[in-house]
Short mmCIF file of C-alpha atoms in Angstrom, two decimals:
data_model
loop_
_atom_site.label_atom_id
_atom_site.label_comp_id
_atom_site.label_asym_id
_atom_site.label_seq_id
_atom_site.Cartn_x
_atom_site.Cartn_y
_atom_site.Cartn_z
CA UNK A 18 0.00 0.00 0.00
CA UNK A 19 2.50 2.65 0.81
CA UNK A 20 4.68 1.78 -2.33
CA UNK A 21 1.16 2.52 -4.49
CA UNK A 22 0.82 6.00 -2.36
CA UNK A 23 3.93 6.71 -2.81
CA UNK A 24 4.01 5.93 -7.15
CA UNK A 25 1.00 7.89 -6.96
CA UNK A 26 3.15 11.16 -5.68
CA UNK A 27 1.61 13.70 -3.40
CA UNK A 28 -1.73 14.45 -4.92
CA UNK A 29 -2.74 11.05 -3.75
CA UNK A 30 -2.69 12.70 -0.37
CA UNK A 31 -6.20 14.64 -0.55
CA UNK A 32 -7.69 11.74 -1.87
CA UNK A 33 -6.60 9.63 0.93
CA UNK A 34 -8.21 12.43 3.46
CA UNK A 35 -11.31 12.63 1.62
CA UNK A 36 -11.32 8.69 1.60
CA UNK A 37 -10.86 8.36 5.46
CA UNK A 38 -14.05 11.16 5.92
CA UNK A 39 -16.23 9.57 3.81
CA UNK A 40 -15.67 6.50 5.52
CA UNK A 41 -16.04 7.57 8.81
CA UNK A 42 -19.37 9.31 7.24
CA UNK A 43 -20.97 6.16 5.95
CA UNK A 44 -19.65 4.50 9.13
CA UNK A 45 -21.35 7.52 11.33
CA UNK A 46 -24.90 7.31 8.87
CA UNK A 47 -25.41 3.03 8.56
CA UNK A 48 -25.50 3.51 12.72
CA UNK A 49 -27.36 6.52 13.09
CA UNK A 50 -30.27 6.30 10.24
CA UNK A 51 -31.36 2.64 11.75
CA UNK A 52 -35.16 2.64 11.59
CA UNK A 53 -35.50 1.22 15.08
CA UNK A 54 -33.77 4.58 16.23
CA UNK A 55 -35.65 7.14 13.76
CA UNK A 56 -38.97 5.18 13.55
CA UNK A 57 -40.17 2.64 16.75
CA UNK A 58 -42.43 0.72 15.67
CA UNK A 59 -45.55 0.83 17.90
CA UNK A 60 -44.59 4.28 19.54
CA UNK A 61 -47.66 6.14 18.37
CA UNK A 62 -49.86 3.63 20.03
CA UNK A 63 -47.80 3.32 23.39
CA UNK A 64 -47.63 7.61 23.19
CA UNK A 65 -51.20 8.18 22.55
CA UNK A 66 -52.47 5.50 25.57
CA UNK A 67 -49.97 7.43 28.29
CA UNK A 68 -51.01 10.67 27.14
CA UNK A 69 -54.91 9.83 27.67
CA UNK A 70 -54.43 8.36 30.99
CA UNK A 71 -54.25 11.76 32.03
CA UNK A 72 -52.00 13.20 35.21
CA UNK A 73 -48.67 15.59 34.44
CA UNK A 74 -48.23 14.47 31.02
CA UNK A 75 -45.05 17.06 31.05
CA UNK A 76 -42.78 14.35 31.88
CA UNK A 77 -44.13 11.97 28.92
CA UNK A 78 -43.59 14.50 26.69
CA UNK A 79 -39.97 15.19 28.00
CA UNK A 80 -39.15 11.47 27.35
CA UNK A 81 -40.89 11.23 24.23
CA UNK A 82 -38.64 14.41 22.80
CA UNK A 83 -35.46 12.26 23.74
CA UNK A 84 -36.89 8.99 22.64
CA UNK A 85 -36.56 9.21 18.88
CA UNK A 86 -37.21 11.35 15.93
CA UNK A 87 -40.75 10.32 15.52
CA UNK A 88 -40.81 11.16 19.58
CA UNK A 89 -39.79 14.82 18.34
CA UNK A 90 -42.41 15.09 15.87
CA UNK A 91 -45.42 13.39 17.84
CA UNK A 92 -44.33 15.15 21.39
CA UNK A 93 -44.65 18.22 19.39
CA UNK A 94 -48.22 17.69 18.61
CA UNK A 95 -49.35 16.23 21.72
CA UNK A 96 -48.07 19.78 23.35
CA UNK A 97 -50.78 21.03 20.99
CA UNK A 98 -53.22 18.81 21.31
CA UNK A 99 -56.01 21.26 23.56
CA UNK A 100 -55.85 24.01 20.62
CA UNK A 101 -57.13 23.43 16.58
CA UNK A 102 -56.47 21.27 14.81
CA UNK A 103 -54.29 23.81 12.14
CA UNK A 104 -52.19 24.74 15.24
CA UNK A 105 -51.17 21.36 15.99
CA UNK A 106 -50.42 20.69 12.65
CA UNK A 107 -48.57 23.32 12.13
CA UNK A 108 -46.05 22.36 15.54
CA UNK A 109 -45.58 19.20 13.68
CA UNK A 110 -44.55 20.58 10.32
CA UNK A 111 -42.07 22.67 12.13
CA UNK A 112 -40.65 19.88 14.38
CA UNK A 113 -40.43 17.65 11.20
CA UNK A 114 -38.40 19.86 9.73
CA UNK A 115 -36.02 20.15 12.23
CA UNK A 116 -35.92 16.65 12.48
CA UNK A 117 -35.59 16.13 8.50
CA UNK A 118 -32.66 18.69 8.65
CA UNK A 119 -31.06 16.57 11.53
CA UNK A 120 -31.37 13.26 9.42
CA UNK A 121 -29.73 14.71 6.60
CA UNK A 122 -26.64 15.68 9.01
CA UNK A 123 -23.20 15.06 6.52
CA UNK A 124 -25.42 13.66 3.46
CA UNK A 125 -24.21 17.16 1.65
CA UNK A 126 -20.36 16.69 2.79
CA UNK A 127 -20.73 12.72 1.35
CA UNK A 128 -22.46 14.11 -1.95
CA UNK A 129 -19.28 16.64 -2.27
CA UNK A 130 -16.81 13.79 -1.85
CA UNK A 131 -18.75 11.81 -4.07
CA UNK A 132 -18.87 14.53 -6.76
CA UNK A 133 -14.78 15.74 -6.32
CA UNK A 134 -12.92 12.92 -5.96
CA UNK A 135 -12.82 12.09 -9.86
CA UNK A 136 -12.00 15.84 -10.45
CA UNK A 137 -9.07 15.44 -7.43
CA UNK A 138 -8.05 11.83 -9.27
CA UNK A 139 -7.56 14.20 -12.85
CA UNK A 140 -6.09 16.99 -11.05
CA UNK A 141 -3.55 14.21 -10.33
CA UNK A 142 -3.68 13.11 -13.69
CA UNK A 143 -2.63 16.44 -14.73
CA UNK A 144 0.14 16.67 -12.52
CA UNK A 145 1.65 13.27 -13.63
CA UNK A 146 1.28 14.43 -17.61
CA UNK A 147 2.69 17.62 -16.11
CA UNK A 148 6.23 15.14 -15.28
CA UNK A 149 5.76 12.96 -18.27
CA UNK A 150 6.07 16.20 -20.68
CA UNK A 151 8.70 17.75 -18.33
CA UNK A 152 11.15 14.84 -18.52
CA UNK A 153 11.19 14.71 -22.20
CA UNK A 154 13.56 17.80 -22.55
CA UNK A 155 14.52 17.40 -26.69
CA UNK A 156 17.71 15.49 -27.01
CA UNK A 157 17.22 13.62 -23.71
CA UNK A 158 15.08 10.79 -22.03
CA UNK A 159 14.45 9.78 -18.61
CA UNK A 160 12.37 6.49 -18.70
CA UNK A 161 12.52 6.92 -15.24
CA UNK A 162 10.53 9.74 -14.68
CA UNK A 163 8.61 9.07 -17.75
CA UNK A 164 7.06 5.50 -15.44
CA UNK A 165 6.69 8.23 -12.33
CA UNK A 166 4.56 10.30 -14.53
CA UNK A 167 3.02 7.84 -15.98
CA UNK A 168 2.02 6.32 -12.30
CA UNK A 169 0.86 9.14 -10.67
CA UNK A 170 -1.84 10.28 -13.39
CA UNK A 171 -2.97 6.70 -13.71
CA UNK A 172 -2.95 5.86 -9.36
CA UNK A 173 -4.83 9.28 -8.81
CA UNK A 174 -7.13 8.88 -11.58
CA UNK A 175 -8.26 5.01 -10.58
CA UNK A 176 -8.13 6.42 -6.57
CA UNK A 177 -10.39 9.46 -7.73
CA UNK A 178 -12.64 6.98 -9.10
CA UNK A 179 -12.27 3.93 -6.18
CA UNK A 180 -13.50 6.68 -4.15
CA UNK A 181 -16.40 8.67 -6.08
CA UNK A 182 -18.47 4.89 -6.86
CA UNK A 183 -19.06 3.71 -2.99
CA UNK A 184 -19.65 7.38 -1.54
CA UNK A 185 -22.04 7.79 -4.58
CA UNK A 186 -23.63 4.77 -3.73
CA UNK A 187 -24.18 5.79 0.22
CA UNK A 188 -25.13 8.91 -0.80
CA UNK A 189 -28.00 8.06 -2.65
CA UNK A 190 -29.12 5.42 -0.47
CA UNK A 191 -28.77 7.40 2.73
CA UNK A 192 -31.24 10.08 0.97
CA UNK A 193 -33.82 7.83 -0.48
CA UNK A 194 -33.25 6.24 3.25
CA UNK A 195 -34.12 9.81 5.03
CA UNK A 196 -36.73 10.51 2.43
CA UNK A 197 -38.52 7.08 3.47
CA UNK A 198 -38.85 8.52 7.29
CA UNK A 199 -39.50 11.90 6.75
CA UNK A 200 -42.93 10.00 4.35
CA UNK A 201 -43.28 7.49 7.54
CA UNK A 202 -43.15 10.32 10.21
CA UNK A 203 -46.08 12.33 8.24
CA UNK A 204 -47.91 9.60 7.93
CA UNK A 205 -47.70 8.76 12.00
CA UNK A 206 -48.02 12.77 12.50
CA UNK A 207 -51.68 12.59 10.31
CA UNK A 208 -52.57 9.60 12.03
CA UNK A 209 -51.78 11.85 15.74
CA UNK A 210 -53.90 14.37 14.78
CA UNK A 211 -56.36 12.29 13.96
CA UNK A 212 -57.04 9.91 16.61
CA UNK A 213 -56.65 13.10 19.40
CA UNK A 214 -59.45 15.39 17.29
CA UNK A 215 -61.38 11.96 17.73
CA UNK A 216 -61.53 11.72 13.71
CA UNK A 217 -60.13 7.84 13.97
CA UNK A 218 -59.92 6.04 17.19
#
């Protein structure tokens, strides 16, 4: 490994640090966007019977907030649950989007890596023509240099590449992923407002 970084010269070296982040991303994302995590199942049911057995609810709604992203959005409404029915609503749109901005945490910064790292791989390719073109001074030769030049525009363009097809890949599935919840959470949120305005039981 360290003989291909170091054929590959020094514009391997961004592509290395933008490989380790987008790991660590994907790594970060496959363990926070579980759907046990971002939707329980059964958690509209369980919130909905402690709410209507009445007493300080305040504390319910506390742990329901910490509980999960679907906690966020349905504590929200319950909070509103004694005014109309467009007020209620409208707490839920807003604590859905909070909660859809939170699930799309480092999505943009794994699109960008996903999107540069080819350019980065012929930026390197560049640089190695750059040698090839410099050692061939008319009159002389170096076959040495020519193979360095020659190495680093093909290692950084195959790296650029290596890198660009997997976060790609993430990428889109962690957004169709987020999408999916953010479509199951307004579902659960319609289904709130309608069991507490007594429209479905």
């Amino acid at each position: 490994m360290f003989e291909i970084v170091k054929a590959a010269g020094w514009p391997i070296w961004p592509l290395l640090l933008a490989s380790i982040i987008a790991v660590a991303l994907i790594i970060e994302r496959l363990a926070a966007l579980r759907r046990v995590r971002i939707v329980p199942p059964g958690l509209l049911q369980r919130a909905v019977g402690e709410f209507r057995r009445g007493g300080d609810n305040s504390k319910l709604l506390d742990d329901l907030e910490r509980h999960s992203p679907l906690g966020r959005v349905l504590a929200a409404g319950l909070r509103n649950v004694g005014n109309s029915r467009e007020v209620m609503k409208e707490s839920i749109e807003e604590a859905g989007s909070a909660v859809a901005h939170d699930l799309n945490r480092y999505l943009t910064t794994l699109g960008t890596i996903a999107s540069i790292s080819p350019l980065m791989g012929l930026f390197g390719t560049v640089v190695g023509m750059i040698e090839i073109f410099g050692s061939q001074a008319p009159g002389t030769g170096n076959p040495q240099q020519l193979a360095h030049g020659i190495s680093i525009a093909l290692y950084n363009t195959g790296f650029g590449i290596f890198i660009a097809i997997p976060s790609m890949i993430f990428w889109r599935h962690f957004r169709a992923l987020v999408d999916s919840f953010v479509v199951e959470m307004e579902q659960q949120a319609v289904r709130l407002v309608e069991i507490m305005h007594g429209d479905r039981k």
